[in-house]
Protein backbone atom coordinates (compact mmCIF):
# COMPACT_ATOMS: atom_id res chain seq x y z
CA UNK A 1 0.00 0.00 0.00
CA UNK A 2 1.16 3.50 -0.79
CA UNK A 3 -0.41 5.68 1.90
CA UNK A 4 2.48 8.09 2.38
CA UNK A 5 5.48 9.19 0.35
CA UNK A 6 8.70 10.78 1.56
CA UNK A 7 9.70 13.51 -0.87
CA UNK A 8 13.23 14.85 -1.06
CA UNK A 9 13.51 18.25 -2.77
CA UNK A 10 15.25 21.60 -2.67
CA UNK A 11 15.14 24.23 0.03
CA UNK A 12 15.37 26.76 -2.81
CA UNK A 13 12.98 27.15 -5.73
CA UNK A 14 15.51 26.73 -8.55
CA UNK A 15 16.19 28.91 -11.57
CA UNK A 16 12.87 28.37 -13.40
CA UNK A 17 9.21 28.56 -12.40
CA UNK A 18 8.66 25.11 -13.92
CA UNK A 19 10.00 23.51 -10.73
CA UNK A 20 7.52 25.25 -8.43
CA UNK A 21 4.66 24.46 -10.84
CA UNK A 22 5.71 20.81 -10.92
CA UNK A 23 5.61 20.57 -7.12
CA UNK A 24 2.08 21.97 -7.05
CA UNK A 25 1.06 19.43 -9.70
CA UNK A 26 2.59 16.63 -7.63
CA UNK A 27 0.71 17.83 -4.53
CA UNK A 28 -2.60 17.80 -6.44
CA UNK A 29 -1.99 14.26 -7.70
CA UNK A 30 -1.09 13.08 -4.21
CA UNK A 31 -4.33 14.58 -2.89
CA UNK A 32 -6.29 12.90 -5.71
CA UNK A 33 -4.80 9.55 -4.69
CA UNK A 34 -5.15 10.16 -0.93
CA UNK A 35 -1.39 9.96 -0.34
CA UNK A 36 0.12 11.78 2.64
CA UNK A 37 3.37 13.73 2.47
CA UNK A 38 6.42 13.06 4.63
CA UNK A 39 9.23 15.59 4.12
CA UNK A 40 11.98 17.62 5.75
CA UNK A 41 9.72 20.08 7.56
CA UNK A 42 10.88 23.37 6.00
CA UNK A 43 8.67 26.18 4.71
CA UNK A 44 11.08 27.56 2.11
CA UNK A 45 11.94 26.53 -1.44
CA UNK A 46 10.32 23.60 -3.20
CA UNK A 47 9.79 21.95 0.19
CA UNK A 48 7.60 24.82 1.30
CA UNK A 49 5.70 25.05 -1.99
CA UNK A 50 4.87 21.34 -1.87
CA UNK A 51 3.80 21.42 1.79
CA UNK A 52 1.72 24.59 1.32
CA UNK A 53 -0.15 23.14 -1.65
CA UNK A 54 -0.83 19.88 0.17
CA UNK A 55 -2.19 21.79 3.17
CA UNK A 56 -4.23 24.17 1.01
CA UNK A 57 -5.94 21.16 -0.55
CA UNK A 58 -6.60 19.51 2.82
CA UNK A 59 -3.83 16.91 2.69
CA UNK A 60 -1.89 15.34 5.53
CA UNK A 61 1.67 16.62 5.91
CA UNK A 62 4.31 15.35 8.34
CA UNK A 63 7.58 17.26 8.66
CA UNK A 64 10.77 16.15 10.39
CA UNK A 65 13.44 18.76 11.07
CA UNK A 66 16.63 18.74 13.17
CA UNK A 67 16.67 21.31 15.97
CA UNK A 68 19.79 23.01 14.56
CA UNK A 69 18.01 23.63 11.22
CA UNK A 70 14.87 25.12 12.75
CA UNK A 71 15.98 28.65 11.83
CA UNK A 72 18.09 27.94 8.73
CA UNK A 73 15.35 25.97 6.92
CA UNK A 74 12.58 27.93 8.64
CA UNK A 75 10.48 25.13 10.09
CA UNK A 76 6.90 24.99 8.80
CA UNK A 77 4.79 25.21 11.94
CA UNK A 78 1.36 24.79 10.29
CA UNK A 79 1.78 21.13 9.35
CA UNK A 80 -0.41 18.23 10.40
CA UNK A 81 2.59 17.05 12.45
CA UNK A 82 6.07 18.49 12.96
CA UNK A 83 8.75 16.41 14.66
CA UNK A 84 11.89 18.16 15.92
CA UNK A 85 14.74 15.67 16.09
CA UNK A 86 18.34 15.62 17.28
CA UNK A 87 20.22 15.53 13.97
CA UNK A 88 20.17 14.71 10.25
CA UNK A 89 20.65 10.99 10.85
CA UNK A 90 17.56 10.84 13.04
CA UNK A 91 15.64 12.96 10.53
CA UNK A 92 16.39 10.65 7.59
CA UNK A 93 15.70 7.50 9.57
CA UNK A 94 12.35 8.84 10.77
CA UNK A 95 11.31 9.99 7.29
CA UNK A 96 12.14 6.53 5.93
CA UNK A 97 10.21 4.80 8.72
CA UNK A 98 7.08 6.90 8.22
CA UNK A 99 6.90 6.57 4.43
CA UNK A 100 5.75 3.77 2.13
CA UNK A 101 7.88 5.04 -0.75
CA UNK A 102 10.25 7.80 -1.82
CA UNK A 103 10.47 10.46 -4.52
CA UNK A 104 13.48 12.62 -5.31
CA UNK A 105 12.29 15.87 -6.90
CA UNK A 106 14.67 18.58 -8.08
CA UNK A 107 17.09 19.69 -5.37
CA UNK A 108 20.75 20.10 -4.55
CA UNK A 109 23.46 18.17 -2.73
CA UNK A 110 21.23 17.32 0.23
CA UNK A 111 18.56 15.88 -2.04
CA UNK A 112 21.15 13.82 -3.91
CA UNK A 113 22.56 12.52 -0.64
CA UNK A 114 19.10 11.47 0.53
CA UNK A 115 18.32 9.76 -2.78
CA UNK A 116 21.61 7.82 -2.81
CA UNK A 117 21.33 6.82 0.84
CA UNK A 118 17.78 5.55 0.32
CA UNK A 119 18.94 3.64 -2.77
CA UNK A 120 21.91 2.18 -0.87
CA UNK A 121 19.58 1.03 1.93
CA UNK A 122 17.47 -0.72 -0.71
CA UNK A 123 20.51 -2.47 -2.18
CA UNK A 124 21.51 -3.62 1.30
CA UNK A 125 18.04 -5.07 1.87
CA UNK A 126 17.18 -2.60 4.65
CA UNK A 127 13.88 -1.74 2.96
CA UNK A 128 11.80 -2.81 -0.05
CA UNK A 129 10.01 0.49 -0.60
CA UNK A 130 9.82 1.91 -4.14
CA UNK A 131 12.03 4.85 -5.10
CA UNK A 132 10.97 7.37 -7.71
CA UNK A 133 12.70 10.22 -9.50
CA UNK A 134 10.51 13.16 -10.53
CA UNK A 135 12.45 14.23 -13.61
CA UNK A 136 11.01 17.73 -13.99
CA UNK A 137 12.39 19.62 -16.98
CA UNK A 138 14.85 16.73 -17.56
CA UNK A 139 16.58 17.80 -14.35
CA UNK A 140 17.87 14.32 -13.56
CA UNK A 141 19.03 13.28 -17.04
CA UNK A 142 22.73 13.65 -16.16
CA UNK A 143 22.31 11.71 -12.92
CA UNK A 144 20.43 8.91 -14.69
CA UNK A 145 23.28 8.70 -17.20
CA UNK A 146 25.81 8.59 -14.34
CA UNK A 147 23.97 5.76 -12.57
CA UNK A 148 23.89 3.88 -15.88
CA UNK A 149 27.65 4.38 -16.08
CA UNK A 150 28.01 2.91 -12.55
CA UNK A 151 26.18 -0.20 -13.74
CA UNK A 152 28.12 -0.45 -17.01
CA UNK A 153 31.39 -0.32 -15.10
CA UNK A 154 30.25 -3.04 -12.71
CA UNK A 155 29.80 -0.99 -9.54
CA UNK A 156 25.99 -1.17 -9.39
CA UNK A 157 23.88 -4.16 -10.29
CA UNK A 158 21.59 -3.59 -13.26
CA UNK A 159 18.51 -4.66 -11.27
CA UNK A 160 18.97 -1.70 -8.92
CA UNK A 161 19.22 0.85 -11.71
CA UNK A 162 16.12 -0.68 -13.30
CA UNK A 163 14.22 -0.51 -10.01
CA UNK A 164 14.32 3.31 -9.96
CA UNK A 165 10.97 4.67 -11.19
CA UNK A 166 11.77 7.69 -13.39
CA UNK A 167 8.98 9.89 -14.76
CA UNK A 168 8.36 13.54 -15.58
CA UNK A 169 4.56 13.26 -15.17
CA UNK A 170 3.41 13.17 -11.52
CA UNK A 171 0.35 11.01 -12.14
CA UNK A 172 2.35 8.39 -14.04
CA UNK A 173 5.07 8.47 -11.38
CA UNK A 174 2.60 7.88 -8.54
CA UNK A 175 0.86 5.12 -10.49
CA UNK A 176 4.11 3.27 -11.09
CA UNK A 177 5.18 3.69 -7.47
CA UNK A 178 1.81 2.31 -6.33
CA UNK A 179 2.32 -0.75 -8.54
CA UNK A 180 5.87 -1.21 -7.24
CA UNK A 181 4.65 -0.97 -3.63
CA UNK A 182 1.91 -3.58 -4.10
CA UNK A 183 2.56 -6.85 -2.25
CA UNK A 184 4.21 -9.36 -4.54
CA UNK A 185 2.66 -12.80 -4.83
CA UNK A 186 5.14 -15.44 -3.86
CA UNK A 187 5.28 -18.50 -6.12
CA UNK A 188 3.41 -21.48 -4.74
CA UNK A 189 5.63 -24.10 -3.22
CA UNK A 190 5.60 -27.54 -4.74
CA UNK A 191 4.14 -30.20 -2.45
CA UNK A 192 6.88 -31.60 -0.25
CA UNK A 193 7.84 -35.28 0.04
CA UNK A 194 8.67 -36.89 3.29
CA UNK A 195 11.45 -39.43 3.38
CA UNK A 196 11.11 -42.19 5.97
mmCIF file of C-alpha atoms in Angstrom:
data_model
loop_
_atom_site.group_PDB
_atom_site.id
_atom_site.type_symbol
_atom_site.label_atom_id
_atom_site.label_comp_id
_atom_site.label_asym_id
_atom_site.label_seq_id
_atom_site.Cartn_x
_atom_site.Cartn_y
_atom_site.Cartn_z
ATOM 1 C CA UNK A 1 0.000 0.000 0.000
ATOM 2 C CA UNK A 2 1.163 3.503 -0.790
ATOM 3 C CA UNK A 3 -0.414 5.676 1.897
ATOM 4 C CA UNK A 4 2.477 8.089 2.379
ATOM 5 C CA UNK A 5 5.482 9.193 0.354
ATOM 6 C CA UNK A 6 8.697 10.782 1.559
ATOM 7 C CA UNK A 7 9.700 13.507 -0.871
ATOM 8 C CA UNK A 8 13.234 14.853 -1.062
ATOM 9 C CA UNK A 9 13.506 18.249 -2.768
ATOM 10 C CA UNK A 10 15.253 21.600 -2.668
ATOM 11 C CA UNK A 11 15.138 24.226 0.032
ATOM 12 C CA UNK A 12 15.370 26.760 -2.807
ATOM 13 C CA UNK A 13 12.979 27.150 -5.734
ATOM 14 C CA UNK A 14 15.506 26.725 -8.548
ATOM 15 C CA UNK A 15 16.191 28.913 -11.566
ATOM 16 C CA UNK A 16 12.870 28.365 -13.395
ATOM 17 C CA UNK A 17 9.209 28.562 -12.403
ATOM 18 C CA UNK A 18 8.662 25.113 -13.921
ATOM 19 C CA UNK A 19 10.005 23.514 -10.727
ATOM 20 C CA UNK A 20 7.515 25.245 -8.426
ATOM 21 C CA UNK A 21 4.657 24.460 -10.838
ATOM 22 C CA UNK A 22 5.707 20.809 -10.922
ATOM 23 C CA UNK A 23 5.614 20.575 -7.119
ATOM 24 C CA UNK A 24 2.083 21.969 -7.052
ATOM 25 C CA UNK A 25 1.057 19.426 -9.697
ATOM 26 C CA UNK A 26 2.591 16.630 -7.625
ATOM 27 C CA UNK A 27 0.706 17.831 -4.529
ATOM 28 C CA UNK A 28 -2.596 17.796 -6.441
ATOM 29 C CA UNK A 29 -1.990 14.263 -7.702
ATOM 30 C CA UNK A 30 -1.090 13.081 -4.209
ATOM 31 C CA UNK A 31 -4.332 14.577 -2.885
ATOM 32 C CA UNK A 32 -6.290 12.896 -5.713
ATOM 33 C CA UNK A 33 -4.800 9.548 -4.690
ATOM 34 C CA UNK A 34 -5.151 10.164 -0.934
ATOM 35 C CA UNK A 35 -1.391 9.965 -0.342
ATOM 36 C CA UNK A 36 0.117 11.783 2.638
ATOM 37 C CA UNK A 37 3.373 13.730 2.473
ATOM 38 C CA UNK A 38 6.417 13.064 4.634
ATOM 39 C CA UNK A 39 9.235 15.586 4.120
ATOM 40 C CA UNK A 40 11.977 17.615 5.751
ATOM 41 C CA UNK A 41 9.716 20.080 7.557
ATOM 42 C CA UNK A 42 10.875 23.372 6.000
ATOM 43 C CA UNK A 43 8.668 26.181 4.713
ATOM 44 C CA UNK A 44 11.077 27.562 2.111
ATOM 45 C CA UNK A 45 11.941 26.530 -1.444
ATOM 46 C CA UNK A 46 10.324 23.603 -3.201
ATOM 47 C CA UNK A 47 9.791 21.951 0.194
ATOM 48 C CA UNK A 48 7.595 24.823 1.305
ATOM 49 C CA UNK A 49 5.704 25.050 -1.986
ATOM 50 C CA UNK A 50 4.869 21.337 -1.869
ATOM 51 C CA UNK A 51 3.795 21.424 1.790
ATOM 52 C CA UNK A 52 1.721 24.592 1.320
ATOM 53 C CA UNK A 53 -0.150 23.144 -1.653
ATOM 54 C CA UNK A 54 -0.825 19.880 0.168
ATOM 55 C CA UNK A 55 -2.192 21.787 3.175
ATOM 56 C CA UNK A 56 -4.230 24.169 1.015
ATOM 57 C CA UNK A 57 -5.937 21.155 -0.551
ATOM 58 C CA UNK A 58 -6.602 19.507 2.815
ATOM 59 C CA UNK A 59 -3.831 16.910 2.686
ATOM 60 C CA UNK A 60 -1.889 15.336 5.529
ATOM 61 C CA UNK A 61 1.670 16.616 5.910
ATOM 62 C CA UNK A 62 4.306 15.352 8.335
ATOM 63 C CA UNK A 63 7.581 17.260 8.660
ATOM 64 C CA UNK A 64 10.766 16.150 10.389
ATOM 65 C CA UNK A 65 13.437 18.762 11.074
ATOM 66 C CA UNK A 66 16.627 18.738 13.172
ATOM 67 C CA UNK A 67 16.672 21.309 15.966
ATOM 68 C CA UNK A 68 19.787 23.011 14.561
ATOM 69 C CA UNK A 69 18.007 23.630 11.218
ATOM 70 C CA UNK A 70 14.865 25.124 12.751
ATOM 71 C CA UNK A 71 15.982 28.646 11.832
ATOM 72 C CA UNK A 72 18.088 27.936 8.726
ATOM 73 C CA UNK A 73 15.346 25.972 6.917
ATOM 74 C CA UNK A 74 12.578 27.928 8.636
ATOM 75 C CA UNK A 75 10.483 25.134 10.087
ATOM 76 C CA UNK A 76 6.902 24.993 8.799
ATOM 77 C CA UNK A 77 4.787 25.207 11.939
ATOM 78 C CA UNK A 78 1.364 24.790 10.289
ATOM 79 C CA UNK A 79 1.783 21.128 9.351
ATOM 80 C CA UNK A 80 -0.409 18.226 10.405
ATOM 81 C CA UNK A 81 2.586 17.045 12.451
ATOM 82 C CA UNK A 82 6.069 18.491 12.958
ATOM 83 C CA UNK A 83 8.746 16.415 14.664
ATOM 84 C CA UNK A 84 11.885 18.159 15.915
ATOM 85 C CA UNK A 85 14.736 15.668 16.085
ATOM 86 C CA UNK A 86 18.338 15.616 17.278
ATOM 87 C CA UNK A 87 20.222 15.531 13.970
ATOM 88 C CA UNK A 88 20.171 14.709 10.246
ATOM 89 C CA UNK A 89 20.645 10.985 10.849
ATOM 90 C CA UNK A 90 17.555 10.837 13.041
ATOM 91 C CA UNK A 91 15.640 12.962 10.528
ATOM 92 C CA UNK A 92 16.386 10.655 7.593
ATOM 93 C CA UNK A 93 15.697 7.497 9.573
ATOM 94 C CA UNK A 94 12.347 8.839 10.766
ATOM 95 C CA UNK A 95 11.309 9.993 7.286
ATOM 96 C CA UNK A 96 12.140 6.534 5.934
ATOM 97 C CA UNK A 97 10.210 4.796 8.721
ATOM 98 C CA UNK A 98 7.078 6.903 8.222
ATOM 99 C CA UNK A 99 6.898 6.571 4.431
ATOM 100 C CA UNK A 100 5.755 3.768 2.135
ATOM 101 C CA UNK A 101 7.875 5.037 -0.752
ATOM 102 C CA UNK A 102 10.249 7.800 -1.824
ATOM 103 C CA UNK A 103 10.465 10.462 -4.518
ATOM 104 C CA UNK A 104 13.477 12.618 -5.310
ATOM 105 C CA UNK A 105 12.287 15.868 -6.899
ATOM 106 C CA UNK A 106 14.674 18.584 -8.083
ATOM 107 C CA UNK A 107 17.088 19.690 -5.374
ATOM 108 C CA UNK A 108 20.751 20.103 -4.547
ATOM 109 C CA UNK A 109 23.457 18.172 -2.735
ATOM 110 C CA UNK A 110 21.232 17.318 0.231
ATOM 111 C CA UNK A 111 18.555 15.884 -2.044
ATOM 112 C CA UNK A 112 21.147 13.821 -3.915
ATOM 113 C CA UNK A 113 22.563 12.518 -0.644
ATOM 114 C CA UNK A 114 19.102 11.466 0.529
ATOM 115 C CA UNK A 115 18.323 9.757 -2.784
ATOM 116 C CA UNK A 116 21.610 7.824 -2.809
ATOM 117 C CA UNK A 117 21.330 6.820 0.837
ATOM 118 C CA UNK A 118 17.780 5.554 0.318
ATOM 119 C CA UNK A 119 18.943 3.640 -2.773
ATOM 120 C CA UNK A 120 21.907 2.179 -0.872
ATOM 121 C CA UNK A 121 19.575 1.034 1.932
ATOM 122 C CA UNK A 122 17.469 -0.717 -0.711
ATOM 123 C CA UNK A 123 20.513 -2.472 -2.183
ATOM 124 C CA UNK A 124 21.506 -3.618 1.299
ATOM 125 C CA UNK A 125 18.041 -5.067 1.873
ATOM 126 C CA UNK A 126 17.183 -2.596 4.650
ATOM 127 C CA UNK A 127 13.877 -1.741 2.958
ATOM 128 C CA UNK A 128 11.797 -2.807 -0.052
ATOM 129 C CA UNK A 129 10.008 0.491 -0.603
ATOM 130 C CA UNK A 130 9.823 1.912 -4.135
ATOM 131 C CA UNK A 131 12.034 4.851 -5.099
ATOM 132 C CA UNK A 132 10.968 7.373 -7.711
ATOM 133 C CA UNK A 133 12.699 10.220 -9.498
ATOM 134 C CA UNK A 134 10.511 13.160 -10.531
ATOM 135 C CA UNK A 135 12.446 14.225 -13.614
ATOM 136 C CA UNK A 136 11.010 17.730 -13.987
ATOM 137 C CA UNK A 137 12.389 19.623 -16.978
ATOM 138 C CA UNK A 138 14.850 16.727 -17.556
ATOM 139 C CA UNK A 139 16.579 17.802 -14.351
ATOM 140 C CA UNK A 140 17.866 14.316 -13.558
ATOM 141 C CA UNK A 141 19.034 13.275 -17.038
ATOM 142 C CA UNK A 142 22.731 13.647 -16.156
ATOM 143 C CA UNK A 143 22.311 11.709 -12.918
ATOM 144 C CA UNK A 144 20.430 8.914 -14.686
ATOM 145 C CA UNK A 145 23.282 8.703 -17.203
ATOM 146 C CA UNK A 146 25.805 8.590 -14.338
ATOM 147 C CA UNK A 147 23.970 5.756 -12.571
ATOM 148 C CA UNK A 148 23.887 3.876 -15.882
ATOM 149 C CA UNK A 149 27.655 4.378 -16.076
ATOM 150 C CA UNK A 150 28.011 2.907 -12.552
ATOM 151 C CA UNK A 151 26.179 -0.204 -13.744
ATOM 152 C CA UNK A 152 28.121 -0.451 -17.014
ATOM 153 C CA UNK A 153 31.392 -0.320 -15.103
ATOM 154 C CA UNK A 154 30.254 -3.041 -12.713
ATOM 155 C CA UNK A 155 29.800 -0.993 -9.540
ATOM 156 C CA UNK A 156 25.990 -1.166 -9.388
ATOM 157 C CA UNK A 157 23.876 -4.159 -10.294
ATOM 158 C CA UNK A 158 21.587 -3.588 -13.259
ATOM 159 C CA UNK A 159 18.513 -4.662 -11.270
ATOM 160 C CA UNK A 160 18.967 -1.696 -8.916
ATOM 161 C CA UNK A 161 19.219 0.855 -11.708
ATOM 162 C CA UNK A 162 16.121 -0.684 -13.301
ATOM 163 C CA UNK A 163 14.221 -0.514 -10.011
ATOM 164 C CA UNK A 164 14.316 3.309 -9.960
ATOM 165 C CA UNK A 165 10.973 4.670 -11.192
ATOM 166 C CA UNK A 166 11.767 7.685 -13.392
ATOM 167 C CA UNK A 167 8.981 9.891 -14.755
ATOM 168 C CA UNK A 168 8.359 13.544 -15.580
ATOM 169 C CA UNK A 169 4.562 13.261 -15.171
ATOM 170 C CA UNK A 170 3.415 13.175 -11.525
ATOM 171 C CA UNK A 171 0.354 11.007 -12.140
ATOM 172 C CA UNK A 172 2.350 8.393 -14.042
ATOM 173 C CA UNK A 173 5.072 8.473 -11.377
ATOM 174 C CA UNK A 174 2.597 7.876 -8.540
ATOM 175 C CA UNK A 175 0.858 5.116 -10.489
ATOM 176 C CA UNK A 176 4.109 3.266 -11.091
ATOM 177 C CA UNK A 177 5.181 3.685 -7.466
ATOM 178 C CA UNK A 178 1.814 2.309 -6.331
ATOM 179 C CA UNK A 179 2.324 -0.752 -8.541
ATOM 180 C CA UNK A 180 5.873 -1.207 -7.236
ATOM 181 C CA UNK A 181 4.649 -0.975 -3.633
ATOM 182 C CA UNK A 182 1.913 -3.582 -4.104
ATOM 183 C CA UNK A 183 2.556 -6.848 -2.250
ATOM 184 C CA UNK A 184 4.209 -9.362 -4.540
ATOM 185 C CA UNK A 185 2.659 -12.800 -4.827
ATOM 186 C CA UNK A 186 5.143 -15.444 -3.860
ATOM 187 C CA UNK A 187 5.279 -18.499 -6.123
ATOM 188 C CA UNK A 188 3.407 -21.476 -4.735
ATOM 189 C CA UNK A 189 5.634 -24.096 -3.217
ATOM 190 C CA UNK A 190 5.595 -27.542 -4.743
ATOM 191 C CA UNK A 191 4.144 -30.203 -2.446
ATOM 192 C CA UNK A 192 6.880 -31.599 -0.249
ATOM 193 C CA UNK A 193 7.841 -35.278 0.038
ATOM 194 C CA UNK A 194 8.667 -36.890 3.294
ATOM 195 C CA UNK A 195 11.446 -39.427 3.377
ATOM 196 C CA UNK A 196 11.114 -42.185 5.969
#
